[in-house]
Short mmCIF file of C-alpha atoms in Angstrom, two decimals:
data_model
loop_
_atom_site.label_atom_id
_atom_site.label_comp_id
_atom_site.label_asym_id
_atom_site.label_seq_id
_atom_site.Cartn_x
_atom_site.Cartn_y
_atom_site.Cartn_z
CA MET A 1 -0.89 19.80 10.20
CA SER A 2 -4.65 20.44 10.27
CA LYS A 3 -6.06 22.50 13.10
CA ILE A 4 -7.84 20.83 15.97
CA PRO A 5 -11.59 21.36 15.43
CA LEU A 6 -13.23 23.51 18.06
CA SER A 7 -16.98 23.43 18.66
CA PHE A 8 -18.81 26.57 19.78
CA ASN A 9 -22.56 26.59 20.25
CA LEU A 10 -23.64 30.10 19.33
CA ASN A 11 -27.35 29.38 19.92
CA PRO A 12 -27.79 27.36 23.11
CA PRO A 13 -31.02 25.33 22.74
CA PHE A 14 -32.04 25.79 26.37
CA GLY A 15 -31.17 29.44 26.90
CA GLY A 16 -28.21 30.68 28.90
CA LEU A 17 -25.19 32.57 27.75
CA ALA A 18 -24.30 32.62 24.09
CA GLY A 19 -20.96 31.22 22.98
CA PRO A 20 -18.01 33.37 21.97
CA SER A 21 -18.09 35.50 18.85
CA PRO A 22 -16.58 34.15 15.59
CA SER A 23 -13.52 36.38 16.03
CA ALA A 24 -12.99 35.15 19.59
CA ALA A 25 -13.42 31.56 18.42
CA ALA A 26 -10.80 32.02 15.72
CA ALA A 27 -8.38 33.53 18.22
CA ALA A 28 -9.00 30.69 20.64
CA GLY A 29 -8.45 28.16 17.84
CA ALA A 30 -5.15 29.73 16.82
CA GLY A 31 -4.01 29.80 20.41
CA ALA A 32 -4.94 26.16 20.96
CA VAL A 33 -3.10 24.86 17.89
CA GLN A 34 0.34 26.24 18.71
CA PRO A 35 0.77 24.50 22.09
CA VAL A 36 -0.35 21.21 20.54
CA LYS A 37 2.13 21.70 17.69
CA ASP A 38 4.89 22.50 20.15
CA ARG A 39 4.10 19.41 22.21
CA LYS A 40 4.17 17.18 19.14
CA MET A 41 7.50 18.58 17.98
CA ALA A 42 8.93 18.18 21.46
CA SER A 43 7.74 14.58 21.43
CA ALA A 44 9.29 14.00 18.00
CA GLU A 45 12.58 15.56 19.09
CA GLN A 46 12.75 13.32 22.14
CA LEU A 47 12.02 10.21 20.08
CA VAL A 48 14.75 11.19 17.60
CA LEU A 49 17.18 11.55 20.49
CA ASP A 50 16.09 8.12 21.72
CA LEU A 51 17.17 6.60 18.39
CA CYS A 52 20.79 7.06 19.44
CA ASP A 53 20.27 5.12 22.67
CA PRO A 54 20.43 1.36 21.93
CA GLU A 55 18.14 0.61 24.86
CA LEU A 56 15.47 3.06 23.72
CA ARG A 57 15.86 2.70 19.96
CA GLU A 58 13.33 -0.06 19.29
CA ASN A 59 10.44 1.82 20.92
CA ALA A 60 11.53 5.07 19.29
CA LEU A 61 11.57 3.39 15.86
CA PHE A 62 8.08 2.04 16.43
CA ASP A 63 6.60 5.31 17.68
CA LEU A 64 8.22 7.51 15.04
CA SER A 65 7.28 5.26 12.15
CA LYS A 66 3.70 4.99 13.40
CA LYS A 67 3.31 8.74 13.94
CA ARG A 68 5.52 10.07 11.15
CA GLU A 69 2.56 11.55 9.27
CA ILE A 70 1.60 13.82 12.17
CA PHE A 71 5.11 15.15 12.85
CA GLN A 72 5.72 18.14 10.62
CA ASP A 73 9.21 18.36 9.15
CA LEU A 74 10.25 15.05 10.67
CA ALA A 75 12.53 14.37 7.70
CA PRO A 76 14.76 17.44 8.23
CA LEU A 77 14.82 16.67 11.94
CA LEU A 78 16.00 13.11 11.25
CA TRP A 79 18.60 14.22 8.73
CA ASN A 80 20.06 17.09 10.76
CA SER A 81 20.12 15.40 14.16
CA TYR A 82 23.54 14.17 15.17
CA GLY A 83 23.99 10.43 14.71
CA THR A 84 20.39 9.71 13.71
CA ILE A 85 20.92 8.57 10.11
CA ALA A 86 23.91 6.52 11.26
CA ALA A 87 21.66 4.80 13.81
CA LEU A 88 19.10 3.97 11.11
CA LEU A 89 21.81 2.59 8.82
CA GLN A 90 23.15 0.54 11.73
CA GLU A 91 19.73 -1.07 12.05
CA ILE A 92 19.79 -1.94 8.34
CA VAL A 93 23.32 -3.33 8.26
CA SER A 94 22.77 -5.37 11.40
CA ILE A 95 20.38 -7.78 9.67
CA TYR A 96 22.51 -8.43 6.58
CA PRO A 97 23.83 -11.69 8.12
CA TYR A 98 20.24 -13.01 8.33
CA LEU A 99 19.54 -12.58 4.62
CA SER A 100 21.54 -15.59 3.45
CA PRO A 101 20.72 -18.17 4.52
CA PRO A 102 17.26 -16.66 5.12
CA THR A 103 16.85 -16.67 8.90
CA LEU A 104 15.24 -13.28 9.46
CA SER A 105 12.70 -13.39 12.30
CA PRO A 106 9.37 -11.50 12.20
CA GLY A 107 10.48 -9.28 15.10
CA ALA A 108 13.75 -8.31 13.42
CA SER A 109 11.90 -7.67 10.16
CA ASN A 110 9.39 -5.37 11.87
CA ARG A 111 12.16 -3.44 13.56
CA VAL A 112 14.18 -2.81 10.42
CA CYS A 113 11.00 -2.00 8.48
CA ASN A 114 10.33 0.79 11.00
CA ALA A 115 13.81 2.14 10.27
CA LEU A 116 13.15 1.88 6.53
CA ALA A 117 9.86 3.77 6.96
CA LEU A 118 11.78 6.66 8.49
CA LEU A 119 14.24 6.61 5.59
CA GLN A 120 11.27 6.71 3.23
CA CYS A 121 10.15 9.84 5.05
CA VAL A 122 13.58 11.38 4.35
CA ALA A 123 13.49 10.25 0.71
CA SER A 124 10.09 11.85 0.11
CA HIS A 125 10.77 15.27 1.68
CA PRO A 126 11.87 18.02 -0.76
CA ASP A 127 14.46 19.40 1.68
CA THR A 128 16.17 16.06 2.30
CA ARG A 129 15.64 14.05 -0.91
CA ILE A 130 18.83 15.24 -2.61
CA HIS A 131 20.89 14.66 0.54
CA PHE A 132 19.46 11.14 0.75
CA LEU A 133 20.53 10.56 -2.84
CA ASN A 134 23.98 12.14 -2.56
CA ALA A 135 24.73 9.95 0.45
CA HIS A 136 23.94 6.88 -1.72
CA ILE A 137 21.60 5.58 0.98
CA PRO A 138 19.48 3.60 -1.54
CA LEU A 139 22.44 1.25 -1.98
CA TYR A 140 22.00 0.08 1.60
CA LEU A 141 18.50 -1.14 0.66
CA TYR A 142 19.50 -3.15 -2.40
CA PRO A 143 20.50 -6.33 -0.50
CA PHE A 144 16.89 -6.56 0.69
CA LEU A 145 15.65 -6.45 -2.91
CA ASN A 146 18.07 -9.20 -3.85
CA THR A 147 16.42 -11.76 -1.56
CA THR A 148 14.25 -14.58 -2.90
CA SER A 149 12.51 -15.91 0.21
CA LYS A 150 8.74 -15.52 -0.02
CA THR A 151 8.14 -15.66 3.72
CA ARG A 152 6.35 -12.74 5.32
CA PRO A 153 9.40 -11.19 7.06
CA PHE A 154 11.27 -10.98 3.76
CA GLU A 155 8.24 -9.82 1.82
CA TYR A 156 7.70 -6.93 4.26
CA LEU A 157 11.38 -6.10 3.97
CA ARG A 158 11.23 -5.95 0.16
CA LEU A 159 8.02 -3.96 0.15
CA THR A 160 9.24 -1.33 2.62
CA SER A 161 12.55 -0.99 0.76
CA LEU A 162 10.69 -0.52 -2.52
CA GLY A 163 8.57 2.12 -0.79
CA ALA A 164 11.67 4.20 -0.08
CA ILE A 165 12.82 3.92 -3.72
CA GLY A 166 9.30 4.67 -4.88
CA ALA A 167 9.30 7.85 -2.78
CA LEU A 168 12.39 8.98 -4.67
CA VAL A 169 10.92 8.47 -8.15
CA LYS A 170 7.44 9.73 -7.30
CA VAL A 171 8.61 13.28 -8.02
CA ASP A 172 9.83 13.62 -11.60
CA ASP A 173 13.54 14.33 -11.32
CA THR A 174 16.08 13.34 -13.97
CA GLU A 175 18.86 13.49 -11.37
CA VAL A 176 17.13 10.76 -9.36
CA ILE A 177 16.62 8.64 -12.47
CA GLY A 178 20.26 9.13 -13.48
CA PHE A 179 21.45 7.94 -10.08
CA LEU A 180 19.24 4.86 -10.13
CA LEU A 181 20.32 3.92 -13.64
CA GLN A 182 23.94 3.84 -12.48
CA THR A 183 22.97 1.18 -9.94
CA GLU A 184 21.27 -2.22 -10.21
CA ILE A 185 17.76 -0.95 -9.50
CA ILE A 186 16.21 -2.22 -12.75
CA PRO A 187 17.39 -5.86 -12.40
CA LEU A 188 16.36 -5.77 -8.74
CA CYS A 189 12.89 -4.46 -9.62
CA LEU A 190 12.55 -7.09 -12.34
CA ARG A 191 13.39 -9.78 -9.79
CA THR A 192 10.61 -8.54 -7.49
CA MET A 193 8.20 -8.28 -10.43
CA GLU A 194 8.81 -11.96 -11.08
CA MET A 195 8.56 -13.40 -7.57
CA GLY A 196 7.11 -10.83 -5.16
CA SER A 197 3.60 -10.48 -3.78
CA GLU A 198 1.02 -8.52 -5.76
CA LEU A 199 1.75 -5.38 -3.75
CA SER A 200 5.52 -5.70 -4.12
CA LYS A 201 5.12 -6.34 -7.85
CA THR A 202 2.97 -3.23 -8.12
CA VAL A 203 5.50 -0.96 -6.41
CA ALA A 204 8.42 -2.44 -8.38
CA THR A 205 6.53 -1.99 -11.66
CA PHE A 206 5.69 1.59 -10.66
CA ILE A 207 9.42 2.29 -10.20
CA VAL A 208 10.22 0.85 -13.64
CA GLN A 209 7.35 2.88 -15.08
CA LYS A 210 8.70 6.12 -13.61
CA ILE A 211 12.16 5.33 -15.01
CA LEU A 212 10.66 4.72 -18.44
CA LEU A 213 8.66 7.96 -18.33
CA ASP A 214 11.92 9.87 -18.08
CA ASP A 215 13.58 10.30 -21.49
CA VAL A 216 16.96 9.31 -20.05
CA GLY A 217 15.45 6.17 -18.57
CA LEU A 218 13.66 5.21 -21.80
CA ARG A 219 16.84 5.62 -23.83
CA HIS A 220 18.82 3.60 -21.28
CA ILE A 221 16.45 0.63 -21.30
CA CYS A 222 16.15 0.65 -25.08
CA ALA A 223 19.87 1.18 -25.71
CA THR A 224 20.60 -2.55 -25.99
CA ALA A 225 18.54 -5.58 -26.97
CA ASP A 226 19.43 -7.32 -23.70
CA ARG A 227 17.98 -4.53 -21.57
CA PHE A 228 14.82 -4.24 -23.62
CA TYR A 229 14.15 -7.96 -23.70
CA ALA A 230 14.84 -8.34 -19.97
CA VAL A 231 12.09 -5.79 -19.25
CA GLY A 232 9.79 -7.11 -21.98
CA GLN A 233 10.09 -10.71 -20.85
CA VAL A 234 9.13 -9.89 -17.26
CA LEU A 235 6.24 -7.67 -18.35
CA GLY A 236 4.96 -10.44 -20.63
CA SER A 237 5.19 -13.02 -17.87
CA MET A 238 3.22 -10.76 -15.54
CA VAL A 239 0.49 -10.29 -18.15
CA THR A 240 0.14 -14.06 -18.42
CA SER A 241 -0.12 -14.37 -14.63
CA LEU A 242 -2.74 -11.62 -14.43
CA ALA A 243 -4.99 -13.54 -16.81
CA GLU A 244 -5.39 -16.08 -14.01
CA GLN A 245 -5.32 -13.69 -11.03
CA PRO A 246 -6.41 -10.23 -12.25
CA SER A 247 -5.22 -7.05 -10.54
CA THR A 248 -6.38 -3.78 -12.08
CA ARG A 249 -3.79 -1.74 -10.22
CA LEU A 250 -0.87 -3.87 -11.38
CA LEU A 251 -2.20 -4.22 -14.92
CA LYS A 252 -2.45 -0.46 -15.22
CA HIS A 253 1.26 -0.01 -14.46
CA ILE A 254 2.19 -2.81 -16.89
CA ILE A 255 0.19 -1.21 -19.70
CA ARG A 256 1.79 2.15 -18.98
CA CYS A 257 5.25 0.56 -19.22
CA TYR A 258 4.39 -1.03 -22.57
CA GLN A 259 2.85 2.19 -23.85
CA ARG A 260 5.97 4.15 -22.99
CA LEU A 261 8.22 1.52 -24.62
CA SER A 262 6.11 1.79 -27.77
CA GLU A 263 7.13 5.45 -28.04
CA HIS A 264 10.72 4.40 -28.77
CA PRO A 265 11.10 3.48 -32.48
CA ARG A 266 13.25 0.36 -32.06
CA ALA A 267 11.28 -0.88 -29.07
CA CYS A 268 8.03 -0.33 -30.96
CA ASP A 269 9.28 -2.46 -33.85
CA SER A 270 10.14 -5.24 -31.40
CA LEU A 271 6.75 -5.02 -29.67
CA LYS A 272 5.05 -5.84 -32.95
CA ASN A 273 6.34 -9.38 -32.46
CA CYS A 274 6.38 -9.78 -28.68
CA LEU A 275 3.39 -7.82 -27.33
CA PRO A 276 1.19 -10.36 -25.47
CA ASP A 277 -1.95 -11.29 -27.39
CA MET A 278 -3.97 -10.95 -24.18
CA LEU A 279 -3.51 -7.18 -24.39
CA LYS A 280 -5.14 -7.27 -27.83
CA ASP A 281 -7.96 -9.78 -27.58
CA GLY A 282 -10.10 -8.39 -24.76
CA THR A 283 -8.86 -10.72 -22.01
CA PHE A 284 -8.75 -7.82 -19.54
CA ASN A 285 -12.03 -6.11 -20.48
CA ASN A 286 -13.45 -6.41 -16.98
CA CYS A 287 -10.26 -5.10 -15.35
CA LEU A 288 -10.15 -2.01 -17.53
CA ARG A 289 -13.85 -1.21 -17.77
CA ASP A 290 -13.76 1.31 -14.91
CA ASP A 291 -10.29 2.71 -15.61
CA PRO A 292 -10.40 5.16 -18.52
CA ALA A 293 -6.73 6.15 -18.11
CA ALA A 294 -5.57 2.54 -18.50
CA ARG A 295 -7.88 2.09 -21.51
CA ASP A 296 -6.40 5.18 -23.12
CA TRP A 297 -2.85 3.91 -22.56
CA LEU A 298 -3.77 0.55 -24.05
CA GLN A 299 -5.29 2.29 -27.06
CA GLN A 300 -2.15 4.37 -27.56
CA LEU A 301 -0.05 1.21 -27.27
CA LEU A 302 -2.10 -0.61 -29.90
CA ASP A 303 -2.00 2.42 -32.16
CA ASN A 304 1.77 2.75 -31.90
CA VAL A 305 2.46 -0.95 -32.45
CA SER A 306 0.02 -1.38 -35.33
CA GLY A 307 0.92 1.77 -37.25
CA ALA A 308 -0.91 4.97 -38.09
CA ASN A 309 -2.73 3.51 -41.11
CA ARG A 310 -4.75 1.18 -38.88
CA VAL A 311 -5.52 3.62 -36.07
CA PRO A 312 -9.23 4.21 -36.94
CA ASN A 313 -9.94 0.48 -37.11
CA LEU A 314 -8.15 -0.14 -33.84
CA HIS A 315 -10.07 2.61 -32.09
CA ALA A 316 -13.32 1.08 -33.27
CA ARG A 317 -12.19 -2.40 -32.28
CA LEU A 318 -11.15 -1.39 -28.75
CA ASP A 319 -14.40 0.51 -28.23
CA HIS A 320 -16.27 -2.59 -29.36
CA MET A 321 -14.20 -4.80 -27.05
CA MET A 322 -15.00 -2.56 -24.09
CA GLY A 323 -18.72 -2.60 -24.91
CA ASN A 324 -18.86 1.10 -25.88
#
């Protein structure tokens, strides 16, 4: 947590006593920070206790999720407090009946999304991430990713659930990837990539990208033709959609997925026939003009798919396409 800024005027413009010396100011600053830190932790501890009281839980969920960035070590506090994780899971399970048929209200969606935000906090903390994984808590989120309603309550639910999974894969960890590959996370992400909002598609594609960047994940997806083509078909469909409604952020993740697939020999051979032409003909010049990393990944993709003997020509062609 950053220190509270203290202002000391060492040269009063209208005379009078000078302010405290730098050493005194530093001491005063250090003394001021600790009580504030203690008060914040006391507030966090009380809110965590409130989670176990059904009458106080909704407000506690709202306050904790809103202020989670300012509470240091909130994740260990959530995980190690008696009954807290069970209370969060209770919130999640309680709305399962409203998923099918889709009758989830905005208020119920907001409440469970606050609970999911706290679980994302646990998933992202280095001291609690492995516990979160070993308890198989991501499985409780999968029913939310399996929904198809495009209404706002369901979209928020999908997006917040994806955020918790994204927090897991953000740190490169083969153990995390291995766990996810044993579950249905890839088909669920592909479903969101097909029908979600732009933001949900972006987070889902990021998760698939992180899986592909792990050697175990790349081998898993390329192990069978069905897995490869399931991923390739969705990526190709998204490229087609982006030609009509461009999104640089989403396109960047798609290109990175393709580029990583092209590093697998069998997948690279298949991409020679199924890589979308729009990634080759300059359709996305404007999207990529200010993103050198995405341009580099696209160049590597084209190089890998076309073969080493045509690399110089492709480099020249891409530079020409980008106006360089």
